[in-house]
PDB file of C-alpha atoms in Angstrom:
ATOM      1  CA  UNK A   1       0.075  -0.025  -0.006  1.00 94.00           C
ATOM      2  CA  UNK A   2       1.118   3.513  -0.799  1.00 98.00           C
ATOM      3  CA  UNK A   3       0.179   6.511   1.191  1.00 98.00           C
ATOM      4  CA  UNK A   4       1.013  10.155   1.632  1.00 98.00           C
ATOM      5  CA  UNK A   5       3.482  10.734   4.485  1.00 98.00           C
ATOM      6  CA  UNK A   6       2.225  12.376   7.615  1.00 98.00           C
ATOM      7  CA  UNK A   7       4.070  14.263  10.269  1.00 98.00           C
ATOM      8  CA  UNK A   8       4.127  11.131  12.430  1.00 98.00           C
ATOM      9  CA  UNK A   9       6.273   9.545   9.567  1.00 98.00           C
ATOM     10  CA  UNK A  10       9.146  11.995   9.925  1.00 98.00           C
ATOM     11  CA  UNK A  11      11.213   9.868  12.430  1.00 98.00           C
ATOM     12  CA  UNK A  12      10.881   6.833  10.167  1.00 98.00           C
ATOM     13  CA  UNK A  13      11.734   8.925   7.109  1.00 98.00           C
ATOM     14  CA  UNK A  14      14.809  10.170   8.873  1.00 98.00           C
ATOM     15  CA  UNK A  15      15.956   6.664   9.744  1.00 98.00           C
ATOM     16  CA  UNK A  16      15.530   5.448   6.163  1.00 98.00           C
ATOM     17  CA  UNK A  17      17.325   8.566   4.764  1.00 98.00           C
ATOM     18  CA  UNK A  18      20.236   7.521   6.974  1.00 98.00           C
ATOM     19  CA  UNK A  19      19.982   3.806   5.833  1.00 97.00           C
ATOM     20  CA  UNK A  20      20.012   5.030   2.352  1.00 97.00           C
ATOM     21  CA  UNK A  21      23.008   7.160   2.816  1.00 97.00           C
ATOM     22  CA  UNK A  22      24.877   4.219   4.533  1.00 96.00           C
ATOM     23  CA  UNK A  23      23.986   1.998   1.565  1.00 95.00           C
ATOM     24  CA  UNK A  24      25.367   4.753  -0.876  1.00 94.00           C
ATOM     25  CA  UNK A  25      28.554   4.825   1.268  1.00 94.00           C
ATOM     26  CA  UNK A  26      28.020   8.462   2.175  1.00 95.00           C
ATOM     27  CA  UNK A  27      26.560   8.356   5.886  1.00 96.00           C
ATOM     28  CA  UNK A  28      28.746  11.238   6.887  1.00 95.00           C
ATOM     29  CA  UNK A  29      27.036  13.459   4.207  1.00 95.00           C
ATOM     30  CA  UNK A  30      23.604  12.856   5.668  1.00 96.00           C
ATOM     31  CA  UNK A  31      23.297  15.779   7.907  1.00 96.00           C
ATOM     32  CA  UNK A  32      19.523  16.512   7.807  1.00 97.00           C
ATOM     33  CA  UNK A  33      17.836  16.504  11.187  1.00 98.00           C
ATOM     34  CA  UNK A  34      14.336  15.290  11.814  1.00 98.00           C
ATOM     35  CA  UNK A  35      13.297  18.828  12.404  1.00 98.00           C
ATOM     36  CA  UNK A  36      14.537  19.928   9.036  1.00 98.00           C
ATOM     37  CA  UNK A  37      12.804  17.137   7.338  1.00 98.00           C
ATOM     38  CA  UNK A  38       9.628  18.011   9.215  1.00 98.00           C
ATOM     39  CA  UNK A  39       9.939  21.654   8.054  1.00 98.00           C
ATOM     40  CA  UNK A  40      10.619  20.775   4.483  1.00 98.00           C
ATOM     41  CA  UNK A  41       7.647  18.379   4.414  1.00 98.00           C
ATOM     42  CA  UNK A  42       5.013  19.840   6.649  1.00 98.00           C
ATOM     43  CA  UNK A  43       6.196  23.448   7.518  1.00 97.00           C
ATOM     44  CA  UNK A  44       4.420  26.615   6.528  1.00 97.00           C
ATOM     45  CA  UNK A  45       5.840  26.465   3.068  1.00 96.00           C
ATOM     46  CA  UNK A  46       6.444  22.827   2.261  1.00 96.00           C
ATOM     47  CA  UNK A  47       9.323  22.300  -0.236  1.00 95.00           C
ATOM     48  CA  UNK A  48       9.078  18.602  -0.711  1.00 98.00           C
ATOM     49  CA  UNK A  49       6.524  15.765  -0.522  1.00 98.00           C
ATOM     50  CA  UNK A  50       6.738  12.099   0.524  1.00 98.00           C
ATOM     51  CA  UNK A  51       4.863   8.861   0.067  1.00 98.00           C
ATOM     52  CA  UNK A  52       5.240   5.847   2.242  1.00 98.00           C
ATOM     53  CA  UNK A  53       5.095   2.202   1.126  1.00 98.00           C
ATOM     54  CA  UNK A  54       3.692  -0.009   3.888  1.00 98.00           C
ATOM     55  CA  UNK A  55       3.178  -3.810   4.199  1.00 97.00           C
ATOM     56  CA  UNK A  56      -0.082  -5.381   4.835  1.00 96.00           C
ATOM     57  CA  UNK A  57       0.676  -5.550   8.566  1.00 95.00           C
ATOM     58  CA  UNK A  58       1.451  -1.758   8.650  1.00 94.00           C
ATOM     59  CA  UNK A  59       5.386  -2.013   8.644  1.00 96.00           C
ATOM     60  CA  UNK A  60       7.106   0.810   6.732  1.00 98.00           C
ATOM     61  CA  UNK A  61       8.765  -0.860   3.786  1.00 98.00           C
ATOM     62  CA  UNK A  62      10.065   2.330   2.114  1.00 98.00           C
ATOM     63  CA  UNK A  63       9.559   5.885   0.935  1.00 98.00           C
ATOM     64  CA  UNK A  64       9.824   8.356  -1.954  1.00 98.00           C
ATOM     65  CA  UNK A  65      10.674  11.905  -1.218  1.00 98.00           C
ATOM     66  CA  UNK A  66      10.152  14.253  -4.185  1.00 98.00           C
ATOM     67  CA  UNK A  67       9.662  17.876  -5.173  1.00 98.00           C
ATOM     68  CA  UNK A  68       8.516  19.817  -8.250  1.00 98.00           C
ATOM     69  CA  UNK A  69      10.944  20.990 -10.979  1.00 97.00           C
ATOM     70  CA  UNK A  70      10.225  22.913 -14.048  1.00 96.00           C
ATOM     71  CA  UNK A  71      11.078  22.358 -17.603  1.00 96.00           C
ATOM     72  CA  UNK A  72      11.518  25.556 -19.739  1.00 97.00           C
ATOM     73  CA  UNK A  73      11.595  23.358 -22.820  1.00 96.00           C
ATOM     74  CA  UNK A  74       8.281  21.624 -22.012  1.00 96.00           C
ATOM     75  CA  UNK A  75       6.810  24.635 -20.254  1.00 97.00           C
ATOM     76  CA  UNK A  76       5.360  22.532 -17.393  1.00 97.00           C
ATOM     77  CA  UNK A  77       6.400  21.149 -13.925  1.00 97.00           C
ATOM     78  CA  UNK A  78       7.760  17.649 -13.443  1.00 97.00           C
ATOM     79  CA  UNK A  79       8.689  15.594 -10.358  1.00 98.00           C
ATOM     80  CA  UNK A  80      12.190  15.231  -9.234  1.00 98.00           C
ATOM     81  CA  UNK A  81      12.602  12.145  -7.088  1.00 98.00           C
ATOM     82  CA  UNK A  82      15.148  12.975  -4.446  1.00 98.00           C
ATOM     83  CA  UNK A  83      15.196   9.721  -2.639  1.00 97.00           C
ATOM     84  CA  UNK A  84      13.471   6.200  -3.304  1.00 98.00           C
ATOM     85  CA  UNK A  85      14.299   3.654  -0.717  1.00 97.00           C
ATOM     86  CA  UNK A  86      13.015   0.228   0.092  1.00 97.00           C
ATOM     87  CA  UNK A  87      14.459  -1.623   3.101  1.00 97.00           C
ATOM     88  CA  UNK A  88      16.686  -4.542   2.162  1.00 96.00           C
ATOM     89  CA  UNK A  89      14.653  -7.295   3.562  1.00 95.00           C
ATOM     90  CA  UNK A  90      11.534  -6.079   1.731  1.00 97.00           C
ATOM     91  CA  UNK A  91      13.042  -5.358  -1.763  1.00 95.00           C
ATOM     92  CA  UNK A  92      11.626  -7.439  -4.552  1.00 94.00           C
ATOM     93  CA  UNK A  93       8.116  -7.151  -3.095  1.00 96.00           C
ATOM     94  CA  UNK A  94       6.918  -4.520  -5.463  1.00 97.00           C
ATOM     95  CA  UNK A  95       7.167  -1.532  -3.133  1.00 98.00           C
ATOM     96  CA  UNK A  96       9.689   0.483  -5.221  1.00 97.00           C
ATOM     97  CA  UNK A  97       7.663  -0.018  -8.347  1.00 97.00           C
ATOM     98  CA  UNK A  98       4.527   0.887  -6.465  1.00 98.00           C
ATOM     99  CA  UNK A  99       6.094   4.184  -5.271  1.00 98.00           C
ATOM    100  CA  UNK A 100       7.292   5.003  -8.719  1.00 98.00           C
ATOM    101  CA  UNK A 101       3.872   4.192 -10.222  1.00 97.00           C
ATOM    102  CA  UNK A 102       2.192   6.502  -7.717  1.00 98.00           C
ATOM    103  CA  UNK A 103       4.612   9.386  -8.740  1.00 98.00           C
ATOM    104  CA  UNK A 104       3.909   8.615 -12.456  1.00 98.00           C
ATOM    105  CA  UNK A 105       0.194   8.618 -11.809  1.00 97.00           C
ATOM    106  CA  UNK A 106       0.582  12.096 -10.172  1.00 98.00           C
ATOM    107  CA  UNK A 107       2.455  13.368 -13.170  1.00 97.00           C
ATOM    108  CA  UNK A 108      -0.138  12.135 -15.490  1.00 98.00           C
ATOM    109  CA  UNK A 109      -3.045  13.413 -13.457  1.00 98.00           C
ATOM    110  CA  UNK A 110      -1.365  16.932 -13.073  1.00 98.00           C
ATOM    111  CA  UNK A 111      -0.075  17.210 -16.611  1.00 97.00           C
ATOM    112  CA  UNK A 112       3.508  16.948 -15.573  1.00 98.00           C
ATOM    113  CA  UNK A 113       5.816  15.716 -18.322  1.00 97.00           C
ATOM    114  CA  UNK A 114       8.808  14.464 -16.486  1.00 97.00           C
ATOM    115  CA  UNK A 115       9.598  12.161 -13.586  1.00 98.00           C
ATOM    116  CA  UNK A 116      13.422  12.404 -13.007  1.00 97.00           C
ATOM    117  CA  UNK A 117      15.999  11.208 -10.568  1.00 97.00           C
ATOM    118  CA  UNK A 118      19.726  10.321 -10.184  1.00 95.00           C
ATOM    119  CA  UNK A 119      21.330   7.081  -9.468  1.00 95.00           C
ATOM    120  CA  UNK A 120      24.850   6.282  -8.597  1.00 93.00           C
ATOM    121  CA  UNK A 121      26.784   4.742 -11.445  1.00 93.00           C
ATOM    122  CA  UNK A 122      27.861   1.637  -9.410  1.00 94.00           C
ATOM    123  CA  UNK A 123      24.352   0.904  -8.305  1.00 94.00           C
ATOM    124  CA  UNK A 124      23.659  -1.861 -10.767  1.00 95.00           C
ATOM    125  CA  UNK A 125      20.617  -3.392  -9.045  1.00 94.00           C
ATOM    126  CA  UNK A 126      18.710  -0.011  -9.089  1.00 94.00           C
ATOM    127  CA  UNK A 127      19.783   0.793 -12.667  1.00 95.00           C
ATOM    128  CA  UNK A 128      18.532  -2.491 -13.827  1.00 96.00           C
ATOM    129  CA  UNK A 129      15.205  -1.979 -11.995  1.00 95.00           C
ATOM    130  CA  UNK A 130      14.774   1.342 -13.338  1.00 96.00           C
ATOM    131  CA  UNK A 131      15.513   0.277 -17.005  1.00 96.00           C
ATOM    132  CA  UNK A 132      12.960  -2.516 -16.480  1.00 96.00           C
ATOM    133  CA  UNK A 133      10.396   0.185 -15.992  1.00 95.00           C
ATOM    134  CA  UNK A 134      11.288   1.977 -19.150  1.00 96.00           C
ATOM    135  CA  UNK A 135      13.439   4.703 -17.680  1.00 96.00           C
ATOM    136  CA  UNK A 136      16.326   5.875 -19.750  1.00 95.00           C
ATOM    137  CA  UNK A 137      19.586   7.323 -18.508  1.00 94.00           C
ATOM    138  CA  UNK A 138      20.461  10.921 -19.566  1.00 93.00           C
ATOM    139  CA  UNK A 139      24.058   9.981 -20.528  1.00 89.00           C
ATOM    140  CA  UNK A 140      24.691  13.375 -22.292  1.00 91.00           C
ATOM    141  CA  UNK A 141      24.204  15.421 -19.072  1.00 90.00           C
ATOM    142  CA  UNK A 142      26.502  15.606 -16.099  1.00 88.00           C
ATOM    143  CA  UNK A 143      25.329  16.786 -12.747  1.00 88.00           C
ATOM    144  CA  UNK A 144      27.257  19.657 -11.143  1.00 92.00           C
ATOM    145  CA  UNK A 145      26.985  20.631  -7.472  1.00 90.00           C
ATOM    146  CA  UNK A 146      28.231  23.468  -5.348  1.00 93.00           C
ATOM    147  CA  UNK A 147      28.414  22.831  -1.553  1.00 90.00           C
ATOM    148  CA  UNK A 148      30.276  23.818   1.514  1.00 91.00           C
ATOM    149  CA  UNK A 149      33.242  26.008   1.028  1.00 95.00           C
ATOM    150  CA  UNK A 150      32.778  26.326  -2.820  1.00 96.00           C
ATOM    151  CA  UNK A 151      29.125  27.407  -2.416  1.00 95.00           C
ATOM    152  CA  UNK A 152      30.083  29.840   0.412  1.00 95.00           C
ATOM    153  CA  UNK A 153      32.985  31.244  -1.626  1.00 96.00           C
ATOM    154  CA  UNK A 154      30.889  31.871  -4.731  1.00 95.00           C
ATOM    155  CA  UNK A 155      27.890  33.238  -2.800  1.00 97.00           C
ATOM    156  CA  UNK A 156      29.935  35.733  -0.664  1.00 96.00           C
TER     157      UNK A 156
END
């Protein structure tokens, strides 16, 4: 079952964000606090949205955290999937596909023309899963990022 996240889900989302960061070998980079996630998802001006995947007995299996982007070429919003995570013991049970299906449904319903996300090049199981759904890598684009000292230096 897929449902919209509630404020009560924030501690579980926070735990799964950290589990995902550990899986991606970058736990030291996962600095967001529960309070920050709560503000981003449920504050006065929410900047992100989340859906939860739960088992038949109510156990949280995973989550998708996303936000709107905009395509100047298409002239409409899209969804950028920041995190998709299914707990290791529950992978293969259809939860990841159900979460992506729900986001695709939202795109279709609202007239959004893109559902995008990034995946680490070494994450072959995820890449194979995404390709099985019909997703195509954008090989001609490279993601650039400014953080920490470089961001401060440029912005000061």
